[in-house]
């Protein structure tokens, strides 16, 4: 048991004296408190004036000697700057590719306002999650996660519902990864084939001319103003007919939706069955490199393309930029997942060296994430060449607005493909650990159980990549669904209940947090009606 002793009784290189009477009394008092109740119950735990400060903690030896405690809690602690960028790196995911599309769906001005507002709301809810374990009195919650907090307040319902919504976010991310990996693998192979065979696709892709070519992959779909007369210029590469040329054969066996999603099974399904994902964790730094490269790519494209914005308040023109659109819930759904880190924020912040700075560090991390999203979204939207193209041509994955022959974009797709190949097994490992530990009590109950789960996850990704490869919609549906519970409902309810038990719940607090719950429900409903 750690306790305080006088300096002359500390064991060093020189012979030491026996422990003093004061130290023995202190040791007895600490032992007395520890025997009054269970170690997990803080009701009768030793008060602060009995336990000395960290610098004066020593271990009492049965031989009557005292040894200084070193190493603190034994865990490695990170300075604030490392913690901030760890959060930034964790939050920077595939959602960044859909931010320009989301701004287009909401309108330019409303999109910027929503991005800032959602960042502030999700930050506040994340702070509520971070502080939730400390609001529980008389129980040691130092090793608790948010599902444990939900179980404490809502019983088995809170535990299992938090698990289900966490699975929605993780499996949704894995589905998006599968769709994107199919996209990136297709375009990478297309670039290599066209370069090797000197094939130019400029005549079969509707878009701009010049060195910085921008394309509109589907000009004949959606509300693309001004493109109704040129939809016939778009050639569907899946209509091969009886063409037996080498290019047609390649296109038949190298299809973005018909073949590539199945090719990925050969590579990724075996990786999901590994017992440990430690090997793939070594490549997490690739996520930071990919995001930094995307920022550089967006900057170069914006400089070369220039800004193309036409605002008209009183009349509608062919290429005007709408500032407010009724499809704005699609952006809020994307942003819910883009700012989502609530299911692991407690774990991330435990490694922060200065726990008193947790609120500041988390706020700075959210600020950096919001600025990154804002920078990429606004620049891509503003630089999209309109005219001659319409802003409605912006794709849910903005890299699709650049041809496969673009070298800079080819490098971005290749980096993202390799990074996602290493992150995908990590996500599968998290799904397996959370689900299997809750259902079977083991992380790896058997190969059959793990293989069955992985077949379901991979099958879901293949089906979505083949029949509905729209990452914008997948992100917004999964983001709004998991955000309903883990961002808006549970953090707000936990905070209100803890305030009520302490007698501190006020009407403004109740109204504000109830409004957050209503916003979460409206966010989900908006995905189906807008």
PDB file of N, CA and C in Angstrom, residues 446-526:
ATOM      1  N   UNK A 446     -13.893 -18.505 -32.231  1.00  0.00           N
ATOM      2  CA  UNK A 446     -13.458 -19.583 -33.113  1.00  0.00           C
ATOM      3  C   UNK A 446     -13.311 -19.022 -34.514  1.00  0.00           C
ATOM      4  N   UNK A 447     -12.617 -19.779 -35.359  1.00  0.00           N
ATOM      5  CA  UNK A 447     -12.452 -19.332 -36.744  1.00  0.00           C
ATOM      6  C   UNK A 447     -13.795 -19.264 -37.452  1.00  0.00           C
ATOM      7  N   UNK A 448     -14.691 -20.204 -37.152  1.00  0.00           N
ATOM      8  CA  UNK A 448     -15.997 -20.226 -37.816  1.00  0.00           C
ATOM      9  C   UNK A 448     -16.792 -18.968 -37.488  1.00  0.00           C
ATOM     10  N   UNK A 449     -16.815 -18.569 -36.215  1.00  0.00           N
ATOM     11  CA  UNK A 449     -17.561 -17.365 -35.830  1.00  0.00           C
ATOM     12  C   UNK A 449     -16.991 -16.128 -36.528  1.00  0.00           C
ATOM     13  N   UNK A 450     -15.673 -15.995 -36.514  1.00  0.00           N
ATOM     14  CA  UNK A 450     -15.043 -14.826 -37.118  1.00  0.00           C
ATOM     15  C   UNK A 450     -15.243 -14.825 -38.631  1.00  0.00           C
ATOM     16  N   UNK A 451     -15.103 -15.985 -39.254  1.00  0.00           N
ATOM     17  CA  UNK A 451     -15.254 -16.080 -40.709  1.00  0.00           C
ATOM     18  C   UNK A 451     -16.684 -15.741 -41.130  1.00  0.00           C
ATOM     19  N   UNK A 452     -17.666 -16.195 -40.361  1.00  0.00           N
ATOM     20  CA  UNK A 452     -19.069 -15.879 -40.676  1.00  0.00           C
ATOM     21  C   UNK A 452     -19.328 -14.378 -40.586  1.00  0.00           C
ATOM     22  N   UNK A 453     -18.808 -13.751 -39.535  1.00  0.00           N
ATOM     23  CA  UNK A 453     -18.966 -12.304 -39.402  1.00  0.00           C
ATOM     24  C   UNK A 453     -18.301 -11.572 -40.561  1.00  0.00           C
ATOM     25  N   UNK A 454     -17.103 -12.002 -40.948  1.00  0.00           N
ATOM     26  CA  UNK A 454     -16.378 -11.336 -42.024  1.00  0.00           C
ATOM     27  C   UNK A 454     -17.075 -11.528 -43.377  1.00  0.00           C
ATOM     28  N   UNK A 455     -17.686 -12.700 -43.574  1.00  0.00           N
ATOM     29  CA  UNK A 455     -18.451 -12.928 -44.811  1.00  0.00           C
ATOM     30  C   UNK A 455     -19.603 -11.934 -44.910  1.00  0.00           C
ATOM     31  N   UNK A 456     -20.277 -11.695 -43.790  1.00  0.00           N
ATOM     32  CA  UNK A 456     -21.380 -10.734 -43.785  1.00  0.00           C
ATOM     33  C   UNK A 456     -20.883  -9.323 -44.099  1.00  0.00           C
ATOM     34  N   UNK A 457     -19.772  -8.923 -43.483  1.00  0.00           N
ATOM     35  CA  UNK A 457     -19.250  -7.573 -43.698  1.00  0.00           C
ATOM     36  C   UNK A 457     -18.803  -7.394 -45.142  1.00  0.00           C
ATOM     37  N   UNK A 458     -18.048  -8.370 -45.657  1.00  0.00           N
ATOM     38  CA  UNK A 458     -17.558  -8.284 -47.039  1.00  0.00           C
ATOM     39  C   UNK A 458     -18.714  -8.340 -48.025  1.00  0.00           C
ATOM     40  N   UNK A 459     -19.688  -9.210 -47.772  1.00  0.00           N
ATOM     41  CA  UNK A 459     -20.843  -9.297 -48.667  1.00  0.00           C
ATOM     42  C   UNK A 459     -21.618  -8.000 -48.735  1.00  0.00           C
ATOM     43  N   UNK A 460     -21.755  -7.324 -47.589  1.00  0.00           N
ATOM     44  CA  UNK A 460     -22.428  -6.020 -47.586  1.00  0.00           C
ATOM     45  C   UNK A 460     -21.668  -5.012 -48.431  1.00  0.00           C
ATOM     46  N   UNK A 461     -20.338  -4.985 -48.291  1.00  0.00           N
ATOM     47  CA  UNK A 461     -19.536  -4.063 -49.086  1.00  0.00           C
ATOM     48  C   UNK A 461     -19.617  -4.348 -50.575  1.00  0.00           C
ATOM     49  N   UNK A 462     -19.589  -5.620 -50.954  1.00  0.00           N
ATOM     50  CA  UNK A 462     -19.665  -5.988 -52.376  1.00  0.00           C
ATOM     51  C   UNK A 462     -21.016  -5.589 -52.965  1.00  0.00           C
ATOM     52  N   UNK A 463     -22.081  -5.857 -52.248  1.00  0.00           N
ATOM     53  CA  UNK A 463     -23.421  -5.505 -52.752  1.00  0.00           C
ATOM     54  C   UNK A 463     -23.570  -4.002 -52.936  1.00  0.00           C
ATOM     55  N   UNK A 464     -23.089  -3.220 -51.978  1.00  0.00           N
ATOM     56  CA  UNK A 464     -23.198  -1.771 -52.099  1.00  0.00           C
ATOM     57  C   UNK A 464     -22.317  -1.248 -53.226  1.00  0.00           C
ATOM     58  N   UNK A 465     -21.113  -1.809 -53.393  1.00  0.00           N
ATOM     59  CA  UNK A 465     -20.226  -1.363 -54.469  1.00  0.00           C
ATOM     60  C   UNK A 465     -20.786  -1.712 -55.839  1.00  0.00           C
ATOM     61  N   UNK A 466     -21.575  -2.769 -55.911  1.00  0.00           N
ATOM     62  CA  UNK A 466     -22.134  -3.181 -57.199  1.00  0.00           C
ATOM     63  C   UNK A 466     -23.443  -2.463 -57.530  1.00  0.00           C
ATOM     64  N   UNK A 467     -24.324  -2.332 -56.531  1.00  0.00           N
ATOM     65  CA  UNK A 467     -25.665  -1.837 -56.814  1.00  0.00           C
ATOM     66  C   UNK A 467     -25.900  -0.390 -56.369  1.00  0.00           C
ATOM     67  N   UNK A 468     -25.131   0.111 -55.413  1.00  0.00           N
ATOM     68  CA  UNK A 468     -25.371   1.477 -54.936  1.00  0.00           C
ATOM     69  C   UNK A 468     -24.056   2.113 -54.517  1.00  0.00           C
ATOM     70  N   UNK A 469     -23.148   2.368 -55.474  1.00  0.00           N
ATOM     71  CA  UNK A 469     -21.809   2.891 -55.125  1.00  0.00           C
ATOM     72  C   UNK A 469     -21.789   4.400 -54.921  1.00  0.00           C
ATOM     73  N   UNK A 470     -22.706   4.907 -54.116  1.00  0.00           N
ATOM     74  CA  UNK A 470     -22.778   6.336 -53.830  1.00  0.00           C
ATOM     75  C   UNK A 470     -22.298   6.556 -52.406  1.00  0.00           C
ATOM     76  N   UNK A 471     -21.025   6.927 -52.248  1.00  0.00           N
ATOM     77  CA  UNK A 471     -20.478   7.039 -50.895  1.00  0.00           C
ATOM     78  C   UNK A 471     -21.112   8.186 -50.131  1.00  0.00           C
ATOM     79  N   UNK A 472     -21.575   9.219 -50.842  1.00  0.00           N
ATOM     80  CA  UNK A 472     -22.219  10.335 -50.161  1.00  0.00           C
ATOM     81  C   UNK A 472     -23.457   9.888 -49.411  1.00  0.00           C
ATOM     82  N   UNK A 473     -24.284   9.085 -50.059  1.00  0.00           N
ATOM     83  CA  UNK A 473     -25.507   8.604 -49.418  1.00  0.00           C
ATOM     84  C   UNK A 473     -25.207   7.588 -48.325  1.00  0.00           C
ATOM     85  N   UNK A 474     -24.219   6.717 -48.561  1.00  0.00           N
ATOM     86  CA  UNK A 474     -23.866   5.740 -47.532  1.00  0.00           C
ATOM     87  C   UNK A 474     -23.360   6.445 -46.283  1.00  0.00           C
ATOM     88  N   UNK A 475     -22.522   7.454 -46.471  1.00  0.00           N
ATOM     89  CA  UNK A 475     -21.975   8.195 -45.329  1.00  0.00           C
ATOM     90  C   UNK A 475     -23.078   8.921 -44.581  1.00  0.00           C
ATOM     91  N   UNK A 476     -23.984   9.560 -45.297  1.00  0.00           N
ATOM     92  CA  UNK A 476     -24.992  10.356 -44.597  1.00  0.00           C
ATOM     93  C   UNK A 476     -26.000   9.477 -43.858  1.00  0.00           C
ATOM     94  N   UNK A 477     -26.360   8.329 -44.430  1.00  0.00           N
ATOM     95  CA  UNK A 477     -27.291   7.431 -43.732  1.00  0.00           C
ATOM     96  C   UNK A 477     -26.647   6.835 -42.490  1.00  0.00           C
ATOM     97  N   UNK A 478     -25.438   6.290 -42.624  1.00  0.00           N
ATOM     98  CA  UNK A 478     -24.774   5.687 -41.470  1.00  0.00           C
ATOM     99  C   UNK A 478     -24.397   6.745 -40.441  1.00  0.00           C
ATOM    100  N   UNK A 479     -23.971   7.931 -40.908  1.00  0.00           N
ATOM    101  CA  UNK A 479     -23.613   8.993 -39.986  1.00  0.00           C
ATOM    102  C   UNK A 479     -24.788   9.486 -39.178  1.00  0.00           C
ATOM    103  N   UNK A 480     -25.908   9.704 -39.834  1.00  0.00           N
ATOM    104  CA  UNK A 480     -27.085  10.183 -39.114  1.00  0.00           C
ATOM    105  C   UNK A 480     -27.625   9.129 -38.157  1.00  0.00           C
ATOM    106  N   UNK A 481     -27.533   7.853 -38.545  1.00  0.00           N
ATOM    107  CA  UNK A 481     -28.067   6.787 -37.694  1.00  0.00           C
ATOM    108  C   UNK A 481     -27.236   6.598 -36.437  1.00  0.00           C
ATOM    109  N   UNK A 482     -25.917   6.442 -36.600  1.00  0.00           N
ATOM    110  CA  UNK A 482     -25.076   6.258 -35.413  1.00  0.00           C
ATOM    111  C   UNK A 482     -25.001   7.537 -34.590  1.00  0.00           C
ATOM    112  N   UNK A 483     -25.072   8.691 -35.260  1.00  0.00           N
ATOM    113  CA  UNK A 483     -25.038   9.954 -34.540  1.00  0.00           C
ATOM    114  C   UNK A 483     -26.268  10.194 -33.692  1.00  0.00           C
ATOM    115  N   UNK A 484     -27.399   9.607 -34.097  1.00  0.00           N
ATOM    116  CA  UNK A 484     -28.625   9.782 -33.323  1.00  0.00           C
ATOM    117  C   UNK A 484     -28.424   9.342 -31.881  1.00  0.00           C
ATOM    118  N   UNK A 485     -27.778   8.185 -31.687  1.00  0.00           N
ATOM    119  CA  UNK A 485     -27.604   7.664 -30.335  1.00  0.00           C
ATOM    120  C   UNK A 485     -26.338   8.181 -29.677  1.00  0.00           C
ATOM    121  N   UNK A 486     -25.211   8.064 -30.360  1.00  0.00           N
ATOM    122  CA  UNK A 486     -23.913   8.303 -29.726  1.00  0.00           C
ATOM    123  C   UNK A 486     -23.486   9.760 -29.730  1.00  0.00           C
ATOM    124  N   UNK A 487     -24.130  10.602 -30.548  1.00  0.00           N
ATOM    125  CA  UNK A 487     -23.774  12.025 -30.583  1.00  0.00           C
ATOM    126  C   UNK A 487     -24.828  12.874 -29.880  1.00  0.00           C
ATOM    127  N   UNK A 488     -26.100  12.607 -30.154  1.00  0.00           N
ATOM    128  CA  UNK A 488     -27.150  13.503 -29.666  1.00  0.00           C
ATOM    129  C   UNK A 488     -27.932  12.948 -28.469  1.00  0.00           C
ATOM    130  N   UNK A 489     -28.441  11.718 -28.562  1.00  0.00           N
ATOM    131  CA  UNK A 489     -29.395  11.235 -27.563  1.00  0.00           C
ATOM    132  C   UNK A 489     -28.712  10.842 -26.260  1.00  0.00           C
ATOM    133  N   UNK A 490     -27.821   9.857 -26.305  1.00  0.00           N
ATOM    134  CA  UNK A 490     -27.225   9.346 -25.070  1.00  0.00           C
ATOM    135  C   UNK A 490     -26.400  10.388 -24.312  1.00  0.00           C
ATOM    136  N   UNK A 491     -25.522  11.170 -24.966  1.00  0.00           N
ATOM    137  CA  UNK A 491     -24.791  12.187 -24.200  1.00  0.00           C
ATOM    138  C   UNK A 491     -25.703  13.198 -23.526  1.00  0.00           C
ATOM    139  N   UNK A 492     -26.770  13.602 -24.219  1.00  0.00           N
ATOM    140  CA  UNK A 492     -27.698  14.579 -23.637  1.00  0.00           C
ATOM    141  C   UNK A 492     -28.470  13.984 -22.471  1.00  0.00           C
ATOM    142  N   UNK A 493     -28.978  12.750 -22.636  1.00  0.00           N
ATOM    143  CA  UNK A 493     -29.733  12.117 -21.554  1.00  0.00           C
ATOM    144  C   UNK A 493     -28.856  11.858 -20.337  1.00  0.00           C
ATOM    145  N   UNK A 494     -27.638  11.385 -20.570  1.00  0.00           N
ATOM    146  CA  UNK A 494     -26.728  11.117 -19.456  1.00  0.00           C
ATOM    147  C   UNK A 494     -26.442  12.397 -18.675  1.00  0.00           C
ATOM    148  N   UNK A 495     -26.227  13.486 -19.407  1.00  0.00           N
ATOM    149  CA  UNK A 495     -25.930  14.752 -18.727  1.00  0.00           C
ATOM    150  C   UNK A 495     -27.136  15.245 -17.939  1.00  0.00           C
ATOM    151  N   UNK A 496     -28.332  15.159 -18.499  1.00  0.00           N
ATOM    152  CA  UNK A 496     -29.514  15.629 -17.791  1.00  0.00           C
ATOM    153  C   UNK A 496     -29.802  14.769 -16.556  1.00  0.00           C
ATOM    154  N   UNK A 497     -29.635  13.439 -16.682  1.00  0.00           N
ATOM    155  CA  UNK A 497     -29.897  12.561 -15.544  1.00  0.00           C
ATOM    156  C   UNK A 497     -28.898  12.824 -14.424  1.00  0.00           C
ATOM    157  N   UNK A 498     -27.623  12.978 -14.780  1.00  0.00           N
ATOM    158  CA  UNK A 498     -26.617  13.250 -13.746  1.00  0.00           C
ATOM    159  C   UNK A 498     -26.870  14.585 -13.068  1.00  0.00           C
ATOM    160  N   UNK A 499     -27.304  15.596 -13.836  1.00  0.00           N
ATOM    161  CA  UNK A 499     -27.633  16.881 -13.234  1.00  0.00           C
ATOM    162  C   UNK A 499     -28.834  16.761 -12.299  1.00  0.00           C
ATOM    163  N   UNK A 500     -29.833  15.995 -12.716  1.00  0.00           N
ATOM    164  CA  UNK A 500     -31.042  15.840 -11.896  1.00  0.00           C
ATOM    165  C   UNK A 500     -30.725  15.137 -10.580  1.00  0.00           C
ATOM    166  N   UNK A 501     -29.839  14.134 -10.630  1.00  0.00           N
ATOM    167  CA  UNK A 501     -29.489  13.406  -9.407  1.00  0.00           C
ATOM    168  C   UNK A 501     -28.704  14.281  -8.442  1.00  0.00           C
ATOM    169  N   UNK A 502     -27.978  15.250  -8.981  1.00  0.00           N
ATOM    170  CA  UNK A 502     -27.247  16.179  -8.117  1.00  0.00           C
ATOM    171  C   UNK A 502     -28.091  17.386  -7.732  1.00  0.00           C
ATOM    172  N   UNK A 503     -29.299  17.466  -8.285  1.00  0.00           N
ATOM    173  CA  UNK A 503     -30.163  18.597  -8.007  1.00  0.00           C
ATOM    174  C   UNK A 503     -29.745  19.868  -8.718  1.00  0.00           C
ATOM    175  N   UNK A 504     -29.045  19.740  -9.840  1.00  0.00           N
ATOM    176  CA  UNK A 504     -28.525  20.900 -10.563  1.00  0.00           C
ATOM    177  C   UNK A 504     -29.196  21.114 -11.920  1.00  0.00           C
ATOM    178  N   UNK A 505     -30.191  20.302 -12.264  1.00  0.00           N
ATOM    179  CA  UNK A 505     -30.833  20.432 -13.573  1.00  0.00           C
ATOM    180  C   UNK A 505     -31.730  21.670 -13.595  1.00  0.00           C
ATOM    181  N   UNK A 506     -31.461  22.558 -14.556  1.00  0.00           N
ATOM    182  CA  UNK A 506     -32.252  23.781 -14.714  1.00  0.00           C
ATOM    183  C   UNK A 506     -33.072  23.693 -15.992  1.00  0.00           C
ATOM    184  N   UNK A 507     -34.057  24.575 -16.098  1.00  0.00           N
ATOM    185  CA  UNK A 507     -34.904  24.578 -17.285  1.00  0.00           C
ATOM    186  C   UNK A 507     -34.123  24.907 -18.563  1.00  0.00           C
ATOM    187  N   UNK A 508     -33.243  25.889 -18.564  1.00  0.00           N
ATOM    188  CA  UNK A 508     -32.464  26.136 -19.796  1.00  0.00           C
ATOM    189  C   UNK A 508     -31.650  24.925 -20.231  1.00  0.00           C
ATOM    190  N   UNK A 509     -31.044  24.230 -19.259  1.00  0.00           N
ATOM    191  CA  UNK A 509     -30.273  23.038 -19.605  1.00  0.00           C
ATOM    192  C   UNK A 509     -31.172  21.936 -20.150  1.00  0.00           C
ATOM    193  N   UNK A 510     -32.319  21.728 -19.536  1.00  0.00           N
ATOM    194  CA  UNK A 510     -33.249  20.693 -20.007  1.00  0.00           C
ATOM    195  C   UNK A 510     -33.762  21.003 -21.406  1.00  0.00           C
ATOM    196  N   UNK A 511     -34.084  22.264 -21.654  1.00  0.00           N
ATOM    197  CA  UNK A 511     -34.592  22.643 -22.973  1.00  0.00           C
ATOM    198  C   UNK A 511     -33.509  22.493 -24.038  1.00  0.00           C
ATOM    199  N   UNK A 512     -32.282  22.934 -23.722  1.00  0.00           N
ATOM    200  CA  UNK A 512     -31.199  22.870 -24.695  1.00  0.00           C
ATOM    201  C   UNK A 512     -30.865  21.433 -25.070  1.00  0.00           C
ATOM    202  N   UNK A 513     -30.731  20.565 -24.067  1.00  0.00           N
ATOM    203  CA  UNK A 513     -30.365  19.184 -24.355  1.00  0.00           C
ATOM    204  C   UNK A 513     -31.525  18.413 -24.976  1.00  0.00           C
ATOM    205  N   UNK A 514     -32.744  18.765 -24.659  1.00  0.00           N
ATOM    206  CA  UNK A 514     -33.893  18.162 -25.346  1.00  0.00           C
ATOM    207  C   UNK A 514     -33.917  18.583 -26.808  1.00  0.00           C
ATOM    208  N   UNK A 515     -33.541  19.831 -27.057  1.00  0.00           N
ATOM    209  CA  UNK A 515     -33.471  20.307 -28.438  1.00  0.00           C
ATOM    210  C   UNK A 515     -32.394  19.551 -29.217  1.00  0.00           C
ATOM    211  N   UNK A 516     -31.270  19.208 -28.572  1.00  0.00           N
ATOM    212  CA  UNK A 516     -30.245  18.414 -29.239  1.00  0.00           C
ATOM    213  C   UNK A 516     -30.792  17.054 -29.663  1.00  0.00           C
ATOM    214  N   UNK A 517     -31.596  16.432 -28.789  1.00  0.00           N
ATOM    215  CA  UNK A 517     -32.196  15.143 -29.127  1.00  0.00           C
ATOM    216  C   UNK A 517     -33.139  15.295 -30.313  1.00  0.00           C
ATOM    217  N   UNK A 518     -33.930  16.356 -30.326  1.00  0.00           N
ATOM    218  CA  UNK A 518     -34.848  16.605 -31.451  1.00  0.00           C
ATOM    219  C   UNK A 518     -34.059  16.795 -32.749  1.00  0.00           C
ATOM    220  N   UNK A 519     -32.942  17.520 -32.680  1.00  0.00           N
ATOM    221  CA  UNK A 519     -32.110  17.722 -33.871  1.00  0.00           C
ATOM    222  C   UNK A 519     -31.557  16.397 -34.381  1.00  0.00           C
ATOM    223  N   UNK A 520     -31.172  15.500 -33.471  1.00  0.00           N
ATOM    224  CA  UNK A 520     -30.676  14.198 -33.898  1.00  0.00           C
ATOM    225  C   UNK A 520     -31.745  13.392 -34.613  1.00  0.00           C
ATOM    226  N   UNK A 521     -32.969  13.422 -34.085  1.00  0.00           N
ATOM    227  CA  UNK A 521     -34.074  12.710 -34.737  1.00  0.00           C
ATOM    228  C   UNK A 521     -34.387  13.339 -36.097  1.00  0.00           C
ATOM    229  N   UNK A 522     -34.404  14.671 -36.152  1.00  0.00           N
ATOM    230  CA  UNK A 522     -34.677  15.356 -37.418  1.00  0.00           C
ATOM    231  C   UNK A 522     -33.576  15.074 -38.437  1.00  0.00           C
ATOM    232  N   UNK A 523     -32.348  14.920 -37.979  1.00  0.00           N
ATOM    233  CA  UNK A 523     -31.241  14.624 -38.881  1.00  0.00           C
ATOM    234  C   UNK A 523     -31.436  13.277 -39.567  1.00  0.00           C
ATOM    235  N   UNK A 524     -31.898  12.287 -38.806  1.00  0.00           N
ATOM    236  CA  UNK A 524     -32.165  10.968 -39.394  1.00  0.00           C
ATOM    237  C   UNK A 524     -33.358  11.037 -40.341  1.00  0.00           C
ATOM    238  N   UNK A 525     -34.426  11.695 -39.900  1.00  0.00           N
ATOM    239  CA  UNK A 525     -35.623  11.782 -40.741  1.00  0.00           C
ATOM    240  C   UNK A 525     -35.333  12.527 -42.042  1.00  0.00           C
ATOM    241  N   UNK A 526     -34.479  13.540 -41.978  1.00  0.00           N
ATOM    242  CA  UNK A 526     -34.168  14.310 -43.172  1.00  0.00           C
ATOM    243  C   UNK A 526     -33.466  13.515 -44.250  1.00  0.00           C
TER     244      UNK A 526
END
